Coordinates of C-alpha atoms in Angstrom, one line a residue:
Chain A
M1 CA 68.0 -44.6 -60.4
A2 CA 69.8 -42.2 -63.0
T3 CA 71.1 -45.4 -65.3
E4 CA 67.6 -45.7 -65.7
S5 CA 67.0 -42.8 -68.0
E6 CA 69.5 -43.7 -69.8
T7 CA 67.6 -45.8 -71.6
K8 CA 66.3 -44.5 -74.2
Q9 CA 62.5 -43.7 -73.9
G10 CA 63.2 -40.3 -74.5
P11 CA 60.9 -38.3 -76.3
F12 CA 58.2 -39.2 -73.6
S13 CA 59.9 -37.7 -71.1
R14 CA 55.9 -38.0 -68.9
W15 CA 56.3 -41.1 -69.0
A16 CA 60.5 -41.4 -68.4
S17 CA 59.7 -39.8 -64.7
S18 CA 56.6 -42.0 -64.3
A19 CA 59.0 -44.7 -65.8
I20 CA 61.8 -44.0 -63.0
Q21 CA 58.6 -44.4 -60.6
D22 CA 58.1 -47.8 -61.3
P23 CA 61.3 -48.9 -63.9
E24 CA 59.4 -52.2 -64.2
K25 CA 56.4 -50.9 -65.6
A26 CA 58.5 -48.6 -68.2
Y27 CA 60.2 -52.0 -69.4
R28 CA 57.2 -53.5 -69.5
A29 CA 55.5 -51.5 -71.8
M30 CA 58.8 -51.1 -74.0
F31 CA 58.7 -55.2 -74.7
Y32 CA 54.7 -54.5 -75.8
V33 CA 56.1 -51.8 -78.1
A34 CA 58.9 -53.9 -79.3
T35 CA 56.7 -56.9 -79.4
V36 CA 54.3 -54.8 -82.0
F37 CA 56.8 -53.6 -84.2
F38 CA 58.5 -56.8 -84.6
L39 CA 54.7 -58.3 -85.3
F40 CA 54.2 -55.6 -87.7
T41 CA 57.6 -55.1 -89.4
T42 CA 57.9 -59.1 -89.9
L43 CA 53.9 -59.5 -90.9
F44 CA 53.7 -56.3 -93.3
P45 CA 55.0 -57.4 -96.4
F46 CA 52.5 -60.1 -96.5
Y47 CA 49.8 -58.4 -96.0
W48 CA 50.4 -56.1 -98.7
L49 CA 51.1 -58.8 -100.8
L50 CA 47.2 -59.4 -100.1
V51 CA 46.1 -55.9 -100.6
L52 CA 47.8 -56.4 -103.9
A53 CA 46.5 -60.0 -104.4
L54 CA 43.1 -59.0 -104.2
T55 CA 43.0 -55.6 -105.5
P56 CA 42.7 -56.0 -109.8
Q57 CA 44.7 -55.3 -112.4
D58 CA 43.1 -51.8 -113.7
A59 CA 43.5 -50.2 -110.4
I60 CA 46.7 -50.8 -108.6
A61 CA 48.1 -47.7 -108.3
N62 CA 49.0 -44.6 -106.0
F63 CA 47.9 -46.7 -102.5
G64 CA 47.7 -44.8 -99.8
F65 CA 48.8 -46.1 -96.2
P66 CA 47.9 -48.2 -95.0
P67 CA 47.2 -49.9 -98.2
V68 CA 44.0 -51.1 -98.4
P69 CA 42.6 -53.3 -101.3
N70 CA 41.0 -51.5 -103.9
G71 CA 38.2 -53.0 -105.4
F72 CA 38.1 -57.1 -104.2
N73 CA 39.3 -59.2 -106.5
P74 CA 40.3 -63.0 -105.6
G75 CA 39.4 -64.2 -109.7
A76 CA 44.0 -63.9 -109.0
F77 CA 44.7 -66.5 -107.2
V78 CA 43.1 -68.7 -109.9
E79 CA 44.9 -66.7 -113.0
V80 CA 48.4 -67.6 -111.4
F81 CA 47.3 -71.0 -112.1
Q82 CA 45.8 -70.7 -116.1
R83 CA 49.1 -68.3 -117.5
V84 CA 51.3 -70.1 -116.4
P85 CA 50.8 -73.9 -115.3
F86 CA 51.9 -72.2 -111.3
H87 CA 51.0 -76.2 -109.9
L88 CA 53.3 -78.0 -112.1
F89 CA 56.5 -75.4 -110.8
V90 CA 55.5 -75.9 -107.0
F91 CA 55.0 -79.4 -107.7
N92 CA 58.4 -80.0 -108.7
S93 CA 59.6 -78.1 -105.7
F94 CA 58.5 -80.8 -103.5
V95 CA 59.9 -83.8 -105.5
L96 CA 63.3 -82.0 -105.5
G97 CA 62.7 -81.1 -101.6
V98 CA 61.5 -84.7 -100.5
A99 CA 64.7 -86.3 -103.0
T100 CA 66.5 -84.1 -101.3
T101 CA 65.8 -84.9 -97.9
A102 CA 65.7 -89.0 -98.8
V103 CA 69.0 -88.8 -100.5
V104 CA 70.6 -86.9 -96.9
L105 CA 69.1 -88.3 -94.5
V106 CA 70.2 -92.0 -96.1
L107 CA 73.7 -90.5 -96.3
A108 CA 73.9 -87.5 -93.2
S109 CA 73.1 -91.1 -91.2
L110 CA 75.8 -93.2 -91.9
A111 CA 78.4 -89.8 -92.1
G112 CA 76.3 -88.5 -88.6
Y113 CA 76.3 -92.4 -87.3
V114 CA 80.3 -92.3 -87.7
F115 CA 80.7 -88.8 -86.5
G116 CA 78.6 -89.0 -83.6
R117 CA 79.0 -92.6 -82.5
L118 CA 83.1 -93.9 -83.7
D119 CA 86.2 -92.8 -82.4
F120 CA 89.0 -93.2 -85.3
P121 CA 91.9 -91.5 -86.2
G122 CA 91.5 -88.1 -88.4
R123 CA 87.9 -87.9 -87.0
G124 CA 88.8 -84.3 -86.7
P125 CA 90.5 -82.6 -90.1
L126 CA 86.9 -85.0 -91.8
M127 CA 84.2 -82.3 -89.5
L128 CA 86.2 -79.5 -91.4
L129 CA 87.2 -81.3 -94.0
I130 CA 82.6 -81.5 -94.0
L131 CA 81.8 -78.2 -92.6
A132 CA 84.3 -76.6 -94.9
V133 CA 81.7 -77.1 -98.6
S134 CA 79.6 -75.7 -96.2
Y135 CA 80.7 -72.0 -96.3
F136 CA 81.7 -72.3 -99.2
P137 CA 79.6 -69.6 -101.7
P138 CA 78.0 -72.1 -104.5
A139 CA 79.4 -69.0 -107.0
A140 CA 83.0 -70.3 -107.1
F141 CA 82.0 -74.6 -108.1
I142 CA 79.6 -72.9 -110.8
I143 CA 80.8 -72.9 -113.3
P144 CA 82.7 -76.7 -113.8
L145 CA 79.1 -77.7 -112.3
F146 CA 77.6 -76.6 -115.4
R147 CA 80.0 -77.2 -118.2
L148 CA 79.7 -81.1 -116.2
F149 CA 75.9 -81.7 -116.6
T150 CA 75.7 -80.5 -119.5
G151 CA 78.1 -83.6 -120.8
N152 CA 81.5 -81.5 -121.8
V153 CA 83.6 -83.2 -119.0
S154 CA 85.2 -86.6 -119.9
L155 CA 87.1 -88.7 -118.1
L156 CA 89.1 -91.3 -120.0
G157 CA 87.5 -90.0 -123.2
V158 CA 83.5 -91.3 -121.8
S159 CA 81.7 -86.9 -122.1
S160 CA 79.9 -86.4 -118.1
P161 CA 75.4 -87.3 -119.0
E162 CA 74.0 -84.6 -120.1
L163 CA 71.7 -83.6 -116.6
F164 CA 71.2 -80.5 -117.2
N165 CA 67.8 -79.8 -116.6
T166 CA 66.9 -82.9 -115.1
P167 CA 65.9 -83.8 -112.5
F168 CA 69.6 -84.5 -110.9
A169 CA 71.0 -81.0 -111.5
M170 CA 70.2 -79.6 -109.0
I171 CA 69.9 -82.5 -106.4
L172 CA 73.0 -83.8 -106.3
P173 CA 74.2 -80.0 -105.3
F174 CA 71.6 -79.6 -102.6
S175 CA 72.5 -82.4 -101.3
A176 CA 76.1 -81.2 -101.2
L177 CA 75.4 -78.1 -99.7
F178 CA 73.1 -79.0 -97.1
M179 CA 74.5 -82.6 -95.8
P180 CA 77.1 -80.6 -93.8
L181 CA 73.7 -79.1 -91.4
S182 CA 71.9 -83.0 -91.5
I183 CA 74.9 -84.5 -89.9
F184 CA 75.5 -82.5 -87.5
I185 CA 72.0 -82.7 -86.0
L186 CA 72.0 -86.5 -86.8
A187 CA 75.8 -86.7 -84.7
T188 CA 74.1 -85.0 -82.3
F189 CA 71.5 -86.8 -81.7
Y190 CA 72.6 -90.3 -82.3
G191 CA 76.1 -89.5 -80.3
Q192 CA 73.3 -89.3 -76.7
I193 CA 71.7 -93.1 -77.6
P194 CA 73.5 -95.0 -74.4
D195 CA 76.4 -97.9 -76.3
G196 CA 73.7 -100.1 -74.2
L197 CA 71.5 -100.5 -76.0
E198 CA 73.2 -100.3 -79.7
D199 CA 74.9 -103.4 -77.8
A200 CA 72.3 -105.0 -77.3
A201 CA 70.8 -104.9 -80.8
R202 CA 73.6 -106.0 -81.7
V203 CA 73.4 -108.8 -79.3
E204 CA 70.1 -109.2 -80.6
G205 CA 71.9 -110.3 -83.9
T206 CA 71.7 -107.9 -85.9
T207 CA 74.1 -106.7 -88.1
R208 CA 75.8 -103.5 -88.2
L209 CA 74.1 -101.4 -90.4
G210 CA 70.6 -103.0 -89.3
A211 CA 71.7 -101.1 -85.3
L212 CA 72.0 -98.1 -87.0
F213 CA 68.8 -97.8 -89.5
R214 CA 65.8 -100.1 -86.9
V215 CA 67.1 -99.3 -83.2
I216 CA 69.5 -95.0 -83.7
M217 CA 67.5 -93.7 -86.6
P218 CA 64.4 -94.4 -84.6
L219 CA 65.5 -93.9 -81.5
S220 CA 66.2 -90.4 -82.9
A221 CA 63.6 -89.5 -84.3
P222 CA 63.2 -85.7 -83.0
G223 CA 67.3 -85.0 -84.6
V224 CA 66.3 -86.7 -87.8
A225 CA 62.9 -85.0 -88.1
T226 CA 64.9 -81.8 -87.8
A227 CA 67.3 -82.8 -90.0
G228 CA 64.6 -83.1 -92.5
V229 CA 62.0 -80.2 -91.7
L230 CA 65.4 -78.3 -92.6
T231 CA 67.0 -80.2 -96.3
F232 CA 63.5 -79.0 -97.3
I233 CA 63.2 -75.6 -96.2
S234 CA 66.4 -74.5 -97.9
V235 CA 65.6 -76.1 -100.6
Y236 CA 62.1 -74.5 -101.1
N237 CA 64.0 -71.7 -100.4
E238 CA 67.2 -72.2 -102.2
F239 CA 68.3 -69.9 -105.4
F240 CA 71.0 -70.5 -107.0
F241 CA 71.5 -73.8 -108.2
S242 CA 67.4 -73.6 -108.9
F243 CA 67.7 -70.9 -111.0
L244 CA 71.1 -71.9 -113.2
M245 CA 70.3 -75.5 -113.3
T246 CA 67.4 -75.6 -115.7
T247 CA 66.8 -73.3 -118.1
G248 CA 63.3 -72.9 -116.8
E249 CA 60.1 -75.0 -118.4
A250 CA 57.7 -76.8 -116.4
D251 CA 57.9 -80.5 -118.1
R252 CA 61.4 -80.0 -117.3
W253 CA 61.6 -79.8 -114.3
A254 CA 62.3 -76.0 -112.9
P255 CA 61.2 -75.4 -109.8
L256 CA 58.8 -72.9 -107.9
V257 CA 61.8 -70.1 -108.3
W258 CA 61.0 -70.1 -112.3
G259 CA 57.3 -70.0 -112.3
I260 CA 57.5 -66.6 -109.6
L261 CA 59.8 -65.1 -112.4
S262 CA 57.9 -66.2 -115.1
Y263 CA 55.2 -63.7 -114.1
Q264 CA 58.3 -60.6 -113.8
G265 CA 59.7 -61.6 -116.6
Q266 CA 56.4 -62.3 -119.3
Y267 CA 53.3 -60.5 -117.3
S268 CA 55.8 -58.1 -115.9
E269 CA 52.4 -55.5 -115.4
L270 CA 50.9 -57.9 -113.7
Y271 CA 51.8 -56.8 -109.8
N272 CA 48.7 -58.5 -108.8
L273 CA 49.0 -62.3 -110.3
M274 CA 53.2 -61.8 -108.9
A275 CA 51.6 -60.8 -105.8
A276 CA 49.1 -63.9 -105.7
A277 CA 51.7 -66.0 -107.4
S278 CA 54.4 -65.3 -104.4
I279 CA 51.7 -65.6 -101.6
V280 CA 50.4 -69.5 -103.2
G281 CA 54.3 -70.4 -102.5
V282 CA 54.4 -69.3 -99.8
L283 CA 51.5 -71.9 -98.2
P284 CA 53.3 -74.4 -98.0
V285 CA 56.7 -72.9 -95.9
A286 CA 53.9 -71.3 -93.9
I287 CA 52.3 -74.0 -92.3
I288 CA 55.1 -75.8 -91.8
V289 CA 56.9 -72.9 -90.0
V290 CA 53.7 -73.4 -88.4
V291 CA 53.7 -77.0 -87.0
A292 CA 57.2 -77.7 -86.8
Q293 CA 58.8 -74.5 -85.5
E294 CA 60.2 -76.7 -83.1
K295 CA 62.1 -79.0 -85.0
I296 CA 63.4 -75.9 -86.7
V297 CA 64.4 -73.5 -83.6
S298 CA 66.8 -76.7 -82.2
G299 CA 67.6 -77.4 -85.4
L300 CA 69.5 -74.3 -86.4
T301 CA 70.2 -73.9 -82.9
A302 CA 72.0 -77.2 -82.0
G303 CA 73.9 -77.4 -86.1
A304 CA 74.6 -73.5 -84.9
L305 CA 76.6 -74.1 -82.0
K306 CA 77.6 -77.8 -82.1
E307 CA 79.9 -75.8 -85.7
Chain B
M1 CA 63.6 -112.3 -90.0
S2 CA 65.9 -112.0 -93.9
V3 CA 68.3 -110.7 -91.8
P4 CA 71.3 -112.4 -90.2
T5 CA 72.7 -113.2 -86.9
E6 CA 76.1 -112.9 -86.4
D7 CA 75.5 -116.1 -85.0
G8 CA 74.3 -117.3 -88.6
I9 CA 76.8 -115.5 -90.5
R10 CA 79.7 -117.7 -88.7
D11 CA 77.6 -121.0 -88.7
T12 CA 75.4 -121.2 -91.6
E13 CA 76.3 -122.6 -94.3
R14 CA 74.1 -119.9 -96.6
S15 CA 76.1 -117.4 -99.2
G16 CA 75.5 -115.3 -101.7
P17 CA 76.4 -111.4 -102.6
Y18 CA 74.3 -110.2 -99.6
V19 CA 75.5 -112.4 -96.3
S20 CA 79.3 -112.3 -98.1
A21 CA 78.7 -108.6 -97.7
V22 CA 77.5 -108.2 -94.6
R23 CA 79.7 -110.5 -93.3
W24 CA 82.5 -108.6 -94.7
M25 CA 80.8 -105.6 -93.0
E26 CA 81.0 -106.9 -89.6
N27 CA 84.9 -108.2 -89.6
L28 CA 86.1 -104.9 -90.9
N29 CA 88.0 -102.1 -87.8
D30 CA 86.3 -99.7 -86.6
T31 CA 88.7 -97.4 -88.7
Q32 CA 87.7 -98.7 -91.5
F33 CA 83.6 -98.9 -90.5
A34 CA 84.0 -96.1 -90.2
Y35 CA 85.9 -95.0 -93.4
L36 CA 83.4 -97.1 -95.3
L37 CA 80.1 -95.2 -94.0
L38 CA 82.1 -91.8 -95.2
T39 CA 82.7 -93.2 -98.5
P40 CA 79.5 -92.2 -100.2
V41 CA 79.2 -88.2 -98.5
L42 CA 82.5 -87.6 -99.3
L43 CA 82.3 -89.0 -102.9
L44 CA 79.4 -87.0 -103.4
L45 CA 81.1 -83.7 -101.5
A46 CA 84.2 -84.6 -104.0
V47 CA 82.4 -85.1 -107.1
I48 CA 80.2 -81.6 -106.2
A49 CA 82.7 -79.4 -104.1
F50 CA 86.6 -80.5 -104.5
W51 CA 86.3 -80.8 -108.0
P52 CA 84.3 -78.0 -109.0
L53 CA 86.4 -76.2 -106.4
L54 CA 89.6 -77.1 -107.6
S55 CA 88.8 -77.0 -111.5
T56 CA 87.4 -72.7 -110.8
F57 CA 91.1 -72.0 -109.6
R58 CA 92.7 -73.7 -112.6
M59 CA 90.7 -72.2 -114.8
S60 CA 91.6 -69.1 -112.4
L61 CA 95.3 -69.5 -114.3
Y62 CA 93.9 -69.5 -118.1
A63 CA 93.3 -66.6 -119.4
D64 CA 89.9 -66.0 -121.6
S65 CA 89.0 -68.0 -124.7
L66 CA 86.7 -66.0 -126.3
V67 CA 87.6 -67.2 -129.5
G68 CA 87.5 -70.9 -131.2
A69 CA 86.0 -73.9 -129.6
S70 CA 88.4 -74.4 -126.7
A71 CA 86.4 -73.9 -123.2
L72 CA 90.0 -72.1 -122.7
G73 CA 93.0 -69.9 -123.4
E74 CA 96.5 -70.5 -123.0
F75 CA 97.6 -70.5 -119.3
V76 CA 98.6 -66.7 -117.7
G77 CA 98.8 -67.8 -114.1
L78 CA 98.1 -65.3 -111.4
E79 CA 97.5 -62.5 -114.7
N80 CA 93.3 -62.7 -114.3
Y81 CA 94.2 -61.7 -110.6
V82 CA 96.2 -59.1 -110.8
A83 CA 93.9 -57.8 -113.7
L84 CA 90.5 -58.4 -111.9
L85 CA 92.3 -56.0 -108.0
T86 CA 94.5 -53.8 -110.2
G87 CA 91.3 -52.4 -112.2
Q88 CA 92.2 -53.5 -115.7
R89 CA 89.8 -56.1 -117.2
D90 CA 86.5 -54.2 -116.3
V91 CA 86.7 -52.9 -119.5
V92 CA 85.3 -56.4 -120.2
L93 CA 83.3 -57.6 -117.4
V94 CA 79.6 -57.3 -117.2
R95 CA 80.5 -54.4 -114.5
P96 CA 83.7 -53.6 -113.3
F97 CA 85.3 -56.2 -110.6
L98 CA 86.7 -52.9 -108.7
D99 CA 86.3 -49.5 -109.6
L100 CA 86.8 -46.9 -106.3
N101 CA 85.5 -43.4 -108.0
A102 CA 81.9 -45.8 -108.3
P103 CA 82.0 -48.6 -104.9
F104 CA 77.3 -48.9 -105.7
R105 CA 79.1 -50.2 -109.3
S106 CA 81.6 -52.4 -108.7
A107 CA 80.8 -56.1 -107.6
L108 CA 84.2 -56.1 -104.4
T109 CA 82.8 -53.1 -103.1
V110 CA 78.9 -53.6 -103.4
T111 CA 79.6 -57.1 -101.7
L112 CA 81.7 -55.5 -98.8
I113 CA 79.6 -52.6 -98.8
F114 CA 76.3 -55.2 -98.5
T115 CA 78.0 -57.2 -95.8
V116 CA 78.9 -55.1 -93.8
A117 CA 75.5 -53.1 -93.6
S118 CA 73.2 -56.2 -93.2
V119 CA 75.1 -58.0 -91.4
F120 CA 74.9 -54.5 -88.6
F121 CA 71.3 -54.4 -88.9
E122 CA 70.8 -57.4 -88.6
T123 CA 73.0 -58.1 -85.2
L124 CA 70.7 -55.3 -83.5
V125 CA 67.3 -56.1 -84.4
G126 CA 68.6 -60.6 -84.3
F127 CA 68.7 -58.8 -80.4
A128 CA 66.3 -57.5 -80.2
Q129 CA 64.5 -59.7 -81.3
A130 CA 66.1 -62.4 -78.7
L131 CA 64.6 -60.3 -76.7
V132 CA 61.8 -60.3 -77.1
L133 CA 61.5 -64.0 -77.6
D134 CA 63.6 -65.4 -74.3
Q135 CA 60.3 -63.2 -72.3
D136 CA 57.1 -65.1 -71.0
F137 CA 54.2 -64.0 -72.3
R138 CA 51.1 -65.4 -73.6
G139 CA 51.3 -66.3 -77.7
R140 CA 54.7 -66.3 -77.3
R141 CA 54.6 -69.9 -79.7
W142 CA 53.1 -67.4 -82.5
V143 CA 55.4 -64.2 -82.1
R144 CA 57.8 -66.8 -82.8
V145 CA 55.9 -68.1 -85.8
A146 CA 55.9 -64.3 -87.1
I147 CA 59.6 -63.9 -86.6
I148 CA 60.5 -67.4 -88.2
L149 CA 58.4 -67.3 -90.7
P150 CA 60.3 -64.9 -93.8
W151 CA 63.2 -67.1 -92.2
A152 CA 61.7 -69.8 -94.4
V153 CA 60.2 -67.9 -97.4
P154 CA 62.3 -68.8 -100.8
I155 CA 63.8 -66.0 -101.4
V156 CA 62.3 -65.3 -105.3
I157 CA 59.2 -65.0 -102.7
Q158 CA 61.6 -62.4 -101.0
G159 CA 62.9 -60.8 -103.6
M160 CA 59.4 -60.4 -104.9
I161 CA 58.1 -59.3 -102.3
F162 CA 60.7 -56.0 -102.1
F163 CA 59.8 -55.6 -105.7
L164 CA 56.4 -55.6 -105.4
L165 CA 57.2 -53.0 -102.7
F166 CA 59.7 -50.7 -104.0
Q167 CA 57.1 -50.2 -107.6
P168 CA 56.9 -46.8 -109.0
N169 CA 53.8 -44.9 -109.1
I170 CA 51.9 -48.9 -107.3
G171 CA 53.7 -47.7 -103.9
F172 CA 52.1 -46.1 -100.9
L173 CA 55.9 -46.1 -99.9
V174 CA 57.9 -45.1 -102.5
T175 CA 56.6 -41.4 -103.4
P176 CA 57.1 -40.3 -100.0
L177 CA 61.0 -41.5 -99.6
Q178 CA 61.2 -39.8 -102.6
Q179 CA 59.4 -36.2 -101.3
L180 CA 61.6 -37.2 -98.3
G181 CA 64.6 -36.8 -100.3
I182 CA 65.4 -40.3 -99.3
F183 CA 64.8 -42.0 -103.0
T184 CA 64.8 -41.6 -106.4
Q185 CA 61.8 -42.1 -109.0
T186 CA 62.3 -45.3 -109.6
P187 CA 64.5 -46.7 -107.2
L188 CA 65.0 -50.3 -108.8
T189 CA 66.8 -48.4 -111.3
N190 CA 69.2 -46.3 -109.5
A191 CA 72.4 -48.7 -107.4
V192 CA 72.4 -46.8 -104.2
D193 CA 68.2 -46.8 -103.5
S194 CA 69.0 -50.8 -104.5
V195 CA 71.6 -51.6 -101.7
I196 CA 70.0 -49.9 -99.0
I197 CA 66.2 -52.1 -100.3
L198 CA 68.9 -55.6 -100.9
V199 CA 70.4 -54.7 -97.3
V200 CA 67.0 -54.2 -96.3
A201 CA 65.4 -57.0 -97.3
D202 CA 68.0 -59.7 -96.0
V203 CA 67.7 -57.7 -92.3
W204 CA 63.6 -59.0 -92.5
K205 CA 64.7 -62.5 -94.1
T206 CA 67.1 -62.8 -91.8
S207 CA 67.3 -61.4 -88.4
A208 CA 65.1 -64.6 -87.2
F209 CA 68.2 -66.9 -87.8
M210 CA 69.8 -64.4 -86.0
A211 CA 67.5 -64.1 -83.4
L212 CA 67.0 -68.1 -82.7
I213 CA 70.9 -68.6 -82.0
I214 CA 71.0 -65.6 -79.6
L215 CA 68.2 -67.1 -78.3
A216 CA 69.7 -70.4 -77.4
G217 CA 72.7 -68.0 -75.9
L218 CA 69.8 -65.8 -73.6
Q219 CA 68.2 -68.9 -72.5
S220 CA 71.9 -70.9 -71.6
V221 CA 72.5 -67.9 -69.3
D222 CA 72.4 -69.2 -65.9
R223 CA 69.3 -67.0 -64.4
S224 CA 70.6 -67.4 -60.2
L225 CA 73.7 -65.2 -61.4
Y226 CA 70.9 -61.9 -61.6
D227 CA 69.4 -63.1 -58.3
V228 CA 73.4 -62.1 -56.9
G229 CA 73.3 -59.1 -59.6
R230 CA 69.8 -57.2 -58.2
V231 CA 71.0 -58.3 -54.6
A232 CA 74.0 -56.5 -55.2
G233 CA 72.1 -53.1 -56.5
A234 CA 72.9 -53.8 -60.3
S235 CA 69.4 -52.2 -62.3
R236 CA 68.0 -54.3 -65.2
W237 CA 71.1 -52.2 -67.6
Q238 CA 73.7 -53.2 -65.2
Q239 CA 72.8 -56.7 -65.4
F240 CA 72.2 -56.6 -68.6
K241 CA 75.9 -54.8 -69.8
M242 CA 77.6 -56.7 -67.3
I243 CA 75.9 -60.5 -67.4
T244 CA 73.7 -60.6 -70.4
L245 CA 76.1 -59.2 -73.0
P246 CA 79.2 -60.9 -72.2
L247 CA 77.8 -64.1 -71.8
V248 CA 76.4 -64.4 -75.2
L249 CA 78.7 -62.8 -77.0
P250 CA 79.9 -65.2 -78.2
S251 CA 76.3 -66.9 -79.4
V252 CA 75.7 -63.2 -81.4
L253 CA 79.8 -63.7 -82.7
V254 CA 78.7 -68.1 -84.1
A255 CA 75.5 -66.1 -85.8
M256 CA 77.4 -62.9 -86.8
L257 CA 80.1 -65.9 -89.0
F258 CA 77.0 -66.9 -90.5
R259 CA 75.0 -64.5 -91.6
T260 CA 78.3 -62.9 -92.8
I261 CA 79.4 -65.4 -94.9
G262 CA 75.3 -66.0 -96.4
A263 CA 76.0 -62.3 -96.9
M264 CA 78.9 -62.1 -99.0
R265 CA 77.8 -65.2 -101.8
V266 CA 74.4 -63.3 -102.1
Y267 CA 72.7 -63.3 -105.4
G268 CA 69.1 -65.0 -105.5
I269 CA 66.9 -61.7 -103.7
I270 CA 69.3 -59.2 -106.3
E271 CA 68.7 -61.5 -108.9
T272 CA 65.1 -61.1 -108.3
V273 CA 64.9 -57.6 -106.6
S274 CA 67.1 -55.0 -108.7
G275 CA 68.9 -57.1 -111.3
C276 CA 72.9 -57.5 -111.2
N277 CA 73.5 -55.0 -113.7
T278 CA 72.1 -52.7 -111.1
V279 CA 74.3 -54.4 -107.6
P280 CA 76.1 -56.3 -109.1
S281 CA 77.7 -58.2 -105.9
L282 CA 80.6 -60.7 -106.4
S283 CA 78.0 -63.5 -107.4
C284 CA 76.7 -61.6 -109.4
L285 CA 79.8 -61.0 -111.1
V286 CA 80.7 -64.4 -111.3
V287 CA 76.7 -65.8 -112.6
T288 CA 76.9 -62.7 -115.4
T289 CA 80.3 -63.2 -116.5
F290 CA 80.6 -67.1 -117.2
R291 CA 76.4 -67.4 -118.5
D292 CA 76.5 -64.5 -120.7
S293 CA 80.2 -63.5 -121.9
R294 CA 81.6 -67.3 -121.9
M295 CA 84.6 -65.4 -120.2
Y296 CA 85.1 -68.1 -118.1
G297 CA 89.4 -67.6 -117.2
T298 CA 87.6 -65.0 -115.2
S299 CA 84.6 -65.9 -113.7
A300 CA 86.6 -68.6 -112.2
A301 CA 89.0 -65.2 -110.6
V302 CA 86.1 -63.7 -109.5
A303 CA 84.7 -66.5 -107.8
F304 CA 88.1 -67.9 -105.6
I305 CA 88.4 -64.7 -104.5
T306 CA 85.2 -64.8 -103.7
A307 CA 85.7 -67.8 -101.5
A308 CA 88.9 -67.1 -100.4
L309 CA 87.2 -63.7 -98.8
I310 CA 85.4 -65.9 -97.5
G311 CA 88.3 -68.1 -95.7
I312 CA 89.7 -64.7 -94.5
V313 CA 86.8 -64.4 -92.9
V314 CA 86.6 -67.6 -91.4
S315 CA 89.5 -67.7 -89.8
V316 CA 89.8 -64.0 -87.9
Y317 CA 86.2 -65.2 -86.8
I318 CA 88.0 -67.9 -85.1
V319 CA 90.3 -66.4 -83.8
K320 CA 87.8 -63.6 -82.2
Y321 CA 85.6 -66.8 -80.7
A322 CA 88.3 -68.4 -79.5
D323 CA 89.6 -65.1 -77.6
T324 CA 85.6 -64.7 -75.7
E325 CA 85.9 -68.3 -75.3
E326 CA 88.8 -67.5 -73.5
A327 CA 87.5 -64.4 -71.7
A328 CA 83.9 -66.4 -71.1
A329 CA 85.9 -69.4 -69.8

């Protein structure tokens, strides 16, 4: 019983004595305290954004604790779209996310098939090589890529295409960066499809690639969905290349990053608009998390533990 | 079916590029087929990752060209690295690379401080969150959503949240903290305050990642071990220490590895919250040096040192991980 008092209920001495009588009760209470604490700490920042967004700009000062909106001005959520073409920035992020996800799913399917179902010399080293990419800091790639995408690298007298300020300057690095995780998720799922099913499809007359895309991929739909959701969220989250591969105009494919930063830059005193823009920007991923939480959990754990 | 059958390929007289491509692919052996399928991925990685990495290394061996049309100066070997690590290059950098007298002003130390602090607190918080999520209770699904949510929040919005939390005058947070003597009046322009805020921001966003990996470890622990422990008279704390902790240690190490790598390349949150001028992380220094001053050689050397540091950390973790795996087995 002595050990019970070591589990930190220190200040609540009266409580501790009842806890010694009934440790289970104490653990249950500790659990509730921890749960409430985590709910508060993770959700409070979103509440703070809401408080700021609803408070009129000129009333934003000296909030007490707990902060409550100082007035009620839902118009900020409309103004966000009027000052800056915020919808375009969000749309650009969506297009980049969907395009990257499509590229990643096709290419990672090919590689996932190879690593999940084929045995061949060089498998281990190649896997490590692909994995290594996700370890390197984006800063180690940025200077050459910047020069490549601004047409400053030439090979045999042909200079590289001008991709800066186009979606390609972001989709290409995103695909390379987020591909490894998808490859590992898909390899796991593809590897679980029994050989018999593939053989049957082949006997029925599909080609090798046909078997992959018509039989193995559909049978691994949960894995494909997981890889897709994680890739999309990663792109929507990304900062480094989103920030450095465009000059920031909405009609030049600048994503959400620039939409938010334009408030921080141009309208640096309009805290209510910054908060409202942030809430608008969070909504799409918040919906994805609520709908696809199982996929996110399984994908992250499977991907990480596999590696 | 428009796709020719296997027999069809051999027997029919049909030809054309598609049919001959299919026929060629069907006749490859497994190794050839594997490498064929990997070609697009390897090509992409070659252009976007491996070539740039080698190119960065090459650039790091050349002097900065501050005048003239060419991007690089003369070949200087490892001089850039020596200059950075001995603090000689600091006078020309936007921020110092290594200044032991002002650790919060120099990129290398601020990155290491940030990494150690954030990974430490993320491990604690993530472990606690995992223990909560491991329980069976009503509404668990929604608690899990709430805990994952910060992880999915775009970095730029995470930055905006903490930028807005620590604005002077508007905040309910800054004034009390300042009265307690913890923060200065404008914490976002103070290097020490900002590093603390950035660690909090990082813990807020990414301990969920830690929690999920550790949760997976917790749920793979054989529950009958706890029955054995109870019968043997072990308290909950003893059960935790003797059963849970050693068995989830590998998962914890994996999660720590990923978070360490993430923390060492921190950039976006700094740019949004306090700016690279206040907190110069290694990635910050790479960007400011190359974008604002076009000092390719020095910038590339900083970038390569960052990559090398991460490489060292990865190797150390792998050795450590192999040890715990062996101990657990």
